[in-house]
Short mmCIF file of C-alpha atoms in Angstrom, two decimals:
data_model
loop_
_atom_site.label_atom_id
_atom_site.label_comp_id
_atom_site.label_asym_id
_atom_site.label_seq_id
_atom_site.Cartn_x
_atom_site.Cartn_y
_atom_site.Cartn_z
CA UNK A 16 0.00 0.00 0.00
CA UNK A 17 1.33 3.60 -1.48
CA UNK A 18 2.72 5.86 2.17
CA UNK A 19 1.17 8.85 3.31
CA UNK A 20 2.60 11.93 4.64
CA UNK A 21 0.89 14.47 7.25
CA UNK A 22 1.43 17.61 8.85
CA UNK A 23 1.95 16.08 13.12
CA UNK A 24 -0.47 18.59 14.23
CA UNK A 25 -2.94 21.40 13.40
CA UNK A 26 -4.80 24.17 15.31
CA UNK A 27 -8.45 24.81 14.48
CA UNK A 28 -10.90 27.44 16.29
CA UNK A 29 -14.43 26.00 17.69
CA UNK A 30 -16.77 26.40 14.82
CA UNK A 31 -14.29 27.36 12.21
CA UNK A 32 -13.75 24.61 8.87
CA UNK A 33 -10.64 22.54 9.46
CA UNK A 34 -9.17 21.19 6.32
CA UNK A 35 -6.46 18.73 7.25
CA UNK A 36 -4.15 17.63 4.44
CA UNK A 37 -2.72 14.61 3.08
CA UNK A 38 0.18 13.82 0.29
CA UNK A 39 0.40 10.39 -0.95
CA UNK A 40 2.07 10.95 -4.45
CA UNK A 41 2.68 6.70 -4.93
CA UNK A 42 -1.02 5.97 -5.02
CA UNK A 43 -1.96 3.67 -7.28
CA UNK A 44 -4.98 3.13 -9.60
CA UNK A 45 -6.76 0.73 -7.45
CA UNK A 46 -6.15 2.68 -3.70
CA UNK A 47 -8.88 4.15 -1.77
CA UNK A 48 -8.35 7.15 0.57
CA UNK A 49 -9.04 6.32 3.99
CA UNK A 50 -9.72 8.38 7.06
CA UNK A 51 -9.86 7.83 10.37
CA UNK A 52 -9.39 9.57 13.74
CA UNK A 53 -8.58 8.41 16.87
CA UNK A 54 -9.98 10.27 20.63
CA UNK A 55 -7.51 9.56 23.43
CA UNK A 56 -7.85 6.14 24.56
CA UNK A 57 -10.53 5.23 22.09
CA UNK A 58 -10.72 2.64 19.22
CA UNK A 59 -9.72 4.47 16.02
CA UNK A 60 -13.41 5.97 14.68
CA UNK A 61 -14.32 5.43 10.45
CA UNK A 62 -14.46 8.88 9.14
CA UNK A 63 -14.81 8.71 5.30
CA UNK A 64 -12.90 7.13 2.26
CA UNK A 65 -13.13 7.55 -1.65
CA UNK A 66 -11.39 6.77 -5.00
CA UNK A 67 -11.32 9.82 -7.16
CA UNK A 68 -14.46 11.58 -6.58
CA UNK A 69 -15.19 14.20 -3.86
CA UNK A 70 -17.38 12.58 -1.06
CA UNK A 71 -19.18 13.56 1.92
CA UNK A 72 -20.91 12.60 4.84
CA UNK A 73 -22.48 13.17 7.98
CA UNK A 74 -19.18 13.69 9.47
CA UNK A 75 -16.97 15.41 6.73
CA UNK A 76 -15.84 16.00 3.52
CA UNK A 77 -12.99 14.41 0.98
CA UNK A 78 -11.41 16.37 -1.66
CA UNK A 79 -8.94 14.17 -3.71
CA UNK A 80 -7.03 16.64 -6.25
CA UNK A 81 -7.51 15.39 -9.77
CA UNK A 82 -4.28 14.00 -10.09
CA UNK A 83 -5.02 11.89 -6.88
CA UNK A 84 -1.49 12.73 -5.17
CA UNK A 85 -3.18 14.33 -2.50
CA UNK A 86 -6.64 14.83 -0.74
CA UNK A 87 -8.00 17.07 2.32
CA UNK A 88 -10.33 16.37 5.25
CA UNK A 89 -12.77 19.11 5.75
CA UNK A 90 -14.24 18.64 8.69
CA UNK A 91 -16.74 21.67 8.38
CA UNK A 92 -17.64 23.02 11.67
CA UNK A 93 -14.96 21.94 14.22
CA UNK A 94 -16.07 21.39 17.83
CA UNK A 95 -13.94 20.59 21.01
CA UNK A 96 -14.99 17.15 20.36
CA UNK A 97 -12.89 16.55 17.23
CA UNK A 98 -9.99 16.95 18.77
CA UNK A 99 -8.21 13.79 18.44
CA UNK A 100 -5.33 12.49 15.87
CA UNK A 101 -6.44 12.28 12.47
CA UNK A 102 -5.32 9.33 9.93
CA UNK A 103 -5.29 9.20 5.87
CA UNK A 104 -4.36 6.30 4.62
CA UNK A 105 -4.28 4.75 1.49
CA UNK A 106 -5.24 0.83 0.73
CA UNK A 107 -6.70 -1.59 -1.82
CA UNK A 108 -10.49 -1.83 -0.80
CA UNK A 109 -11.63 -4.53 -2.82
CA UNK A 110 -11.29 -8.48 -2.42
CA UNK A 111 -8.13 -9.79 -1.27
CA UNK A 112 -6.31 -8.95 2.07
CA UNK A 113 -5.12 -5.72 2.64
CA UNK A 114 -5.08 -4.13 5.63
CA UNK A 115 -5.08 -0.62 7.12
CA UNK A 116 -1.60 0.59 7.97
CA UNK A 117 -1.19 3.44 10.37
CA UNK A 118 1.55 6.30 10.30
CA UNK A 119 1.51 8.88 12.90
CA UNK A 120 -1.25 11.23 11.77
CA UNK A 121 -1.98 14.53 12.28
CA UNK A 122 -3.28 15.55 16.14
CA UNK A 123 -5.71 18.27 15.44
CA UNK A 124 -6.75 20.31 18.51
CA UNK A 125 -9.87 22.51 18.44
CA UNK A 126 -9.69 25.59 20.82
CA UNK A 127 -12.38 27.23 22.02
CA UNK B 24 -21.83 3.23 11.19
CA UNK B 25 -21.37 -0.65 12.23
CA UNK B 26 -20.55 -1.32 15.59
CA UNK B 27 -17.33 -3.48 16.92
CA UNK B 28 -18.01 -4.23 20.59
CA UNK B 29 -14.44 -5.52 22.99
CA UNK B 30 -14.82 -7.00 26.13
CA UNK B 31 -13.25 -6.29 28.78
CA UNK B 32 -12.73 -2.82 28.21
CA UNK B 33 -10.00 -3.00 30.91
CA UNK B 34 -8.06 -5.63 32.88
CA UNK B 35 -5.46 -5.80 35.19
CA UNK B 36 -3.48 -9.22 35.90
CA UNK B 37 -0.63 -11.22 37.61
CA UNK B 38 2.33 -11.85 35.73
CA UNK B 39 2.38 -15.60 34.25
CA UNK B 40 -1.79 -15.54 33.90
CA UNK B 41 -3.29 -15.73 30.61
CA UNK B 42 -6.17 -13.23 29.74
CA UNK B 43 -8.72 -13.32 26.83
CA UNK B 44 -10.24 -10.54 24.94
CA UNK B 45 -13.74 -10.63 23.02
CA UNK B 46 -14.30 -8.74 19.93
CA UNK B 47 -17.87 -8.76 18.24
CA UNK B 48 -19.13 -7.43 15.17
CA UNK B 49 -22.87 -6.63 16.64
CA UNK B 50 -24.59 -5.77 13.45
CA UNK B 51 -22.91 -7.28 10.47
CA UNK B 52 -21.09 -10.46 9.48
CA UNK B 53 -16.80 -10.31 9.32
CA UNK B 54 -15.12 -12.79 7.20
CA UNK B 55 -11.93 -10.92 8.13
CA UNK B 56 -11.26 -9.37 11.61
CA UNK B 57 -8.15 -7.82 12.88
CA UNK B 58 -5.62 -7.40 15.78
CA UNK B 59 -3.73 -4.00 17.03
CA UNK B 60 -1.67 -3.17 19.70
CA UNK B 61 -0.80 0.75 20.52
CA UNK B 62 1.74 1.67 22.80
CA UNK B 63 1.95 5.14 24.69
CA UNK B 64 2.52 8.00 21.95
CA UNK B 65 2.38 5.64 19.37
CA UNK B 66 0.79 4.55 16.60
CA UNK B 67 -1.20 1.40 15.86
CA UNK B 68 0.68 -1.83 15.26
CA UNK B 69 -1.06 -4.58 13.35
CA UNK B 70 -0.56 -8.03 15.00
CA UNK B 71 -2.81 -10.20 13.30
CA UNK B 72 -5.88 -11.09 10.35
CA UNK B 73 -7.99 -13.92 11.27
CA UNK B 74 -10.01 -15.49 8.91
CA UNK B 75 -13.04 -17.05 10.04
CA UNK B 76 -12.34 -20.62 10.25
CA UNK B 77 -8.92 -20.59 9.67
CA UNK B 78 -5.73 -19.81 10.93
CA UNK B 79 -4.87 -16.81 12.32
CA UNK B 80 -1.61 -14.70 9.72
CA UNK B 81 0.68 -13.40 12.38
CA UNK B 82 2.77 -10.16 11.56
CA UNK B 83 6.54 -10.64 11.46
CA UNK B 84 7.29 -9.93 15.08
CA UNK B 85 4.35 -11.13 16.57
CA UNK B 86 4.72 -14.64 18.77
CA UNK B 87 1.67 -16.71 17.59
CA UNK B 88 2.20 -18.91 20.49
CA UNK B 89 1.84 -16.18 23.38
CA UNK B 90 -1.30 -14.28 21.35
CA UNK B 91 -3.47 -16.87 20.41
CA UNK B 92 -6.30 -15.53 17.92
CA UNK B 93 -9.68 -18.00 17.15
CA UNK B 94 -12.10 -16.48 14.54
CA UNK B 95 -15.07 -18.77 15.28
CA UNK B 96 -18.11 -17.20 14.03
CA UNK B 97 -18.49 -14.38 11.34
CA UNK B 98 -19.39 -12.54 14.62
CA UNK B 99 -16.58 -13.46 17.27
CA UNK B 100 -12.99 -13.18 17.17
CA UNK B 101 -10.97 -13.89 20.60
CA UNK B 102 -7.38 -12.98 21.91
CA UNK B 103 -5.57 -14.97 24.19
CA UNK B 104 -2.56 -13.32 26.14
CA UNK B 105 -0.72 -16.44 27.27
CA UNK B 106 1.29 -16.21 30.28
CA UNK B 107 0.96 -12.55 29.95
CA UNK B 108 4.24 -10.42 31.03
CA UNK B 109 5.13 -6.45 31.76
CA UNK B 110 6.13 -5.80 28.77
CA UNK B 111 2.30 -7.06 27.09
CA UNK B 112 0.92 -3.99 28.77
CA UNK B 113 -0.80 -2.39 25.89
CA UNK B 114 -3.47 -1.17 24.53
CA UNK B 115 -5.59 -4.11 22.39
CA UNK B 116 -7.99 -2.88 19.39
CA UNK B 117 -9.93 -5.28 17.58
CA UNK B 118 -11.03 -4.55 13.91
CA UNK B 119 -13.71 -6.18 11.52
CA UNK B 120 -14.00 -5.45 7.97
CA UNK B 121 -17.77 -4.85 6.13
CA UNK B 122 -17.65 -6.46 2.76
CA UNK B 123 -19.22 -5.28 0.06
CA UNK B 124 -20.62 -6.37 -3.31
CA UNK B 125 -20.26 -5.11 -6.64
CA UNK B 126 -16.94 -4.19 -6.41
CA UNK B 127 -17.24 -0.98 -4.06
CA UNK B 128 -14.44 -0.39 -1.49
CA UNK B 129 -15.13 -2.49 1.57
CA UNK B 130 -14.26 -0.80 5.26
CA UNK B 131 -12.51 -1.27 8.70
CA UNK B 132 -14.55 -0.25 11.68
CA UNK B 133 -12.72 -0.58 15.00
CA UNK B 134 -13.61 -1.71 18.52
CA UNK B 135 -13.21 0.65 21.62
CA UNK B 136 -10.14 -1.24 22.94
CA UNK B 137 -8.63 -3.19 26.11
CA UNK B 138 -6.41 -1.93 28.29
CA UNK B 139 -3.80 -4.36 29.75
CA UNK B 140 -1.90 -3.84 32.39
CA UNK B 141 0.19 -6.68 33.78
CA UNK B 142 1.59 -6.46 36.91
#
């Protein structure tokens, strides 16, 4: 599975759009965009994934840049509660056995 | 989303006991389930995929003798910590993938985790 590379952490104001950022430039043709975020001392929580085509949900956004090197999380109204670390990562989604690997991630912080 | 359930959510033991962790899938059926560990500040290890039914693929690293996985049901996967040490103090996350069909992306969810601490 292609690598990902994050910013460590972010700052984000209660109520104000936080748009975290992700590079993976090796992604291959048949990769989804994963994203995940973990609370302190929690079980890492599904956010969103997609292939090529901006999605959202309930929770946030994805924007995957045509070229699909790169993609942001817009999580659009930031509360104290989404403060937590913040995974992308990038995998095969379909049949066989691949798994999700974990880098650091990017611990976003939400100030009030 | 789907719902991964771990029991206990923490334990505390003797060195040289064994403990056993419970990971369900409570509203959909896992052919594949998975294994983490996390220590302090870091990131998520994988340990192990169990397949239902069959044997458990350890990752390079990982003793399959000390954490014993069993897959029995497309609901239940179980990990033993065999004559559990210091040093197993971790942090224990269970996964379960949601297949799909048609060919759309299938997805992790995660359970809430076990705290071990051995003493």
């Amino acid at each position: 599975d292609a690598k990902t590379t994050q910013p460590p952490s972010m700052d984000c104001a209660e109520g104000r759009a936080a748009n975290l950022p992700c590079n993976h430039s090796t992604i291959s043709g048949n990769e989804y965009v994963y994203w995940y975020r973990q609370i302190h001392s929690q079980g890492p929580q599904y956010i969103i994934h997609g292939l090529k085509n901006n999605e959202t949900n309930e929770m946030a956004s994805l924007i995957i840049t045509e070229d699909r090197k790169s993609s942001t999380l817009i999580l659009p109204h930031a509360t104290l509660r989404d403060t937590a670390v913040y995974y992308c990562i990038v995998r095969v989604a379909t049949g066989g056995y691949s798994t999700l690997t974990f880098g650091k991630g990017t611990m976003l912080l939400v100030s009030p | 989303g789907a719902v991964v359930s771990q029991h206990p959510s923490r334990v505390i033991c003797k060195s040289g006991t064994s403990v056993k962790i419970e990971c369900r899938s409570l509203d959909f059926q896992a052919t594949t389930m998975f294994w983490y560990r996390q220590f302090p500040k870091q990131s998520l290890m994988l340990m192990a995929t169990s397949n239902e039914g069959s044997k458990a693929t350890y990752e390079q690293g990982v003793e399959k003798d000390k954490f014993l996985i069993n897959h029995a049901s497309l609901t239940l996967s179980t990990l033993t910590v065999t004559s559990a040490h210091p040093e197993d103090s971790s942090f224990y996350i269970c996964s379960a993938r949601r297949g799909t069909s048609g060919g759309r992306a299938d997805t992790q969810y995660f359970g809430p985790g076990t705290r071990l601490t051995v003493l």
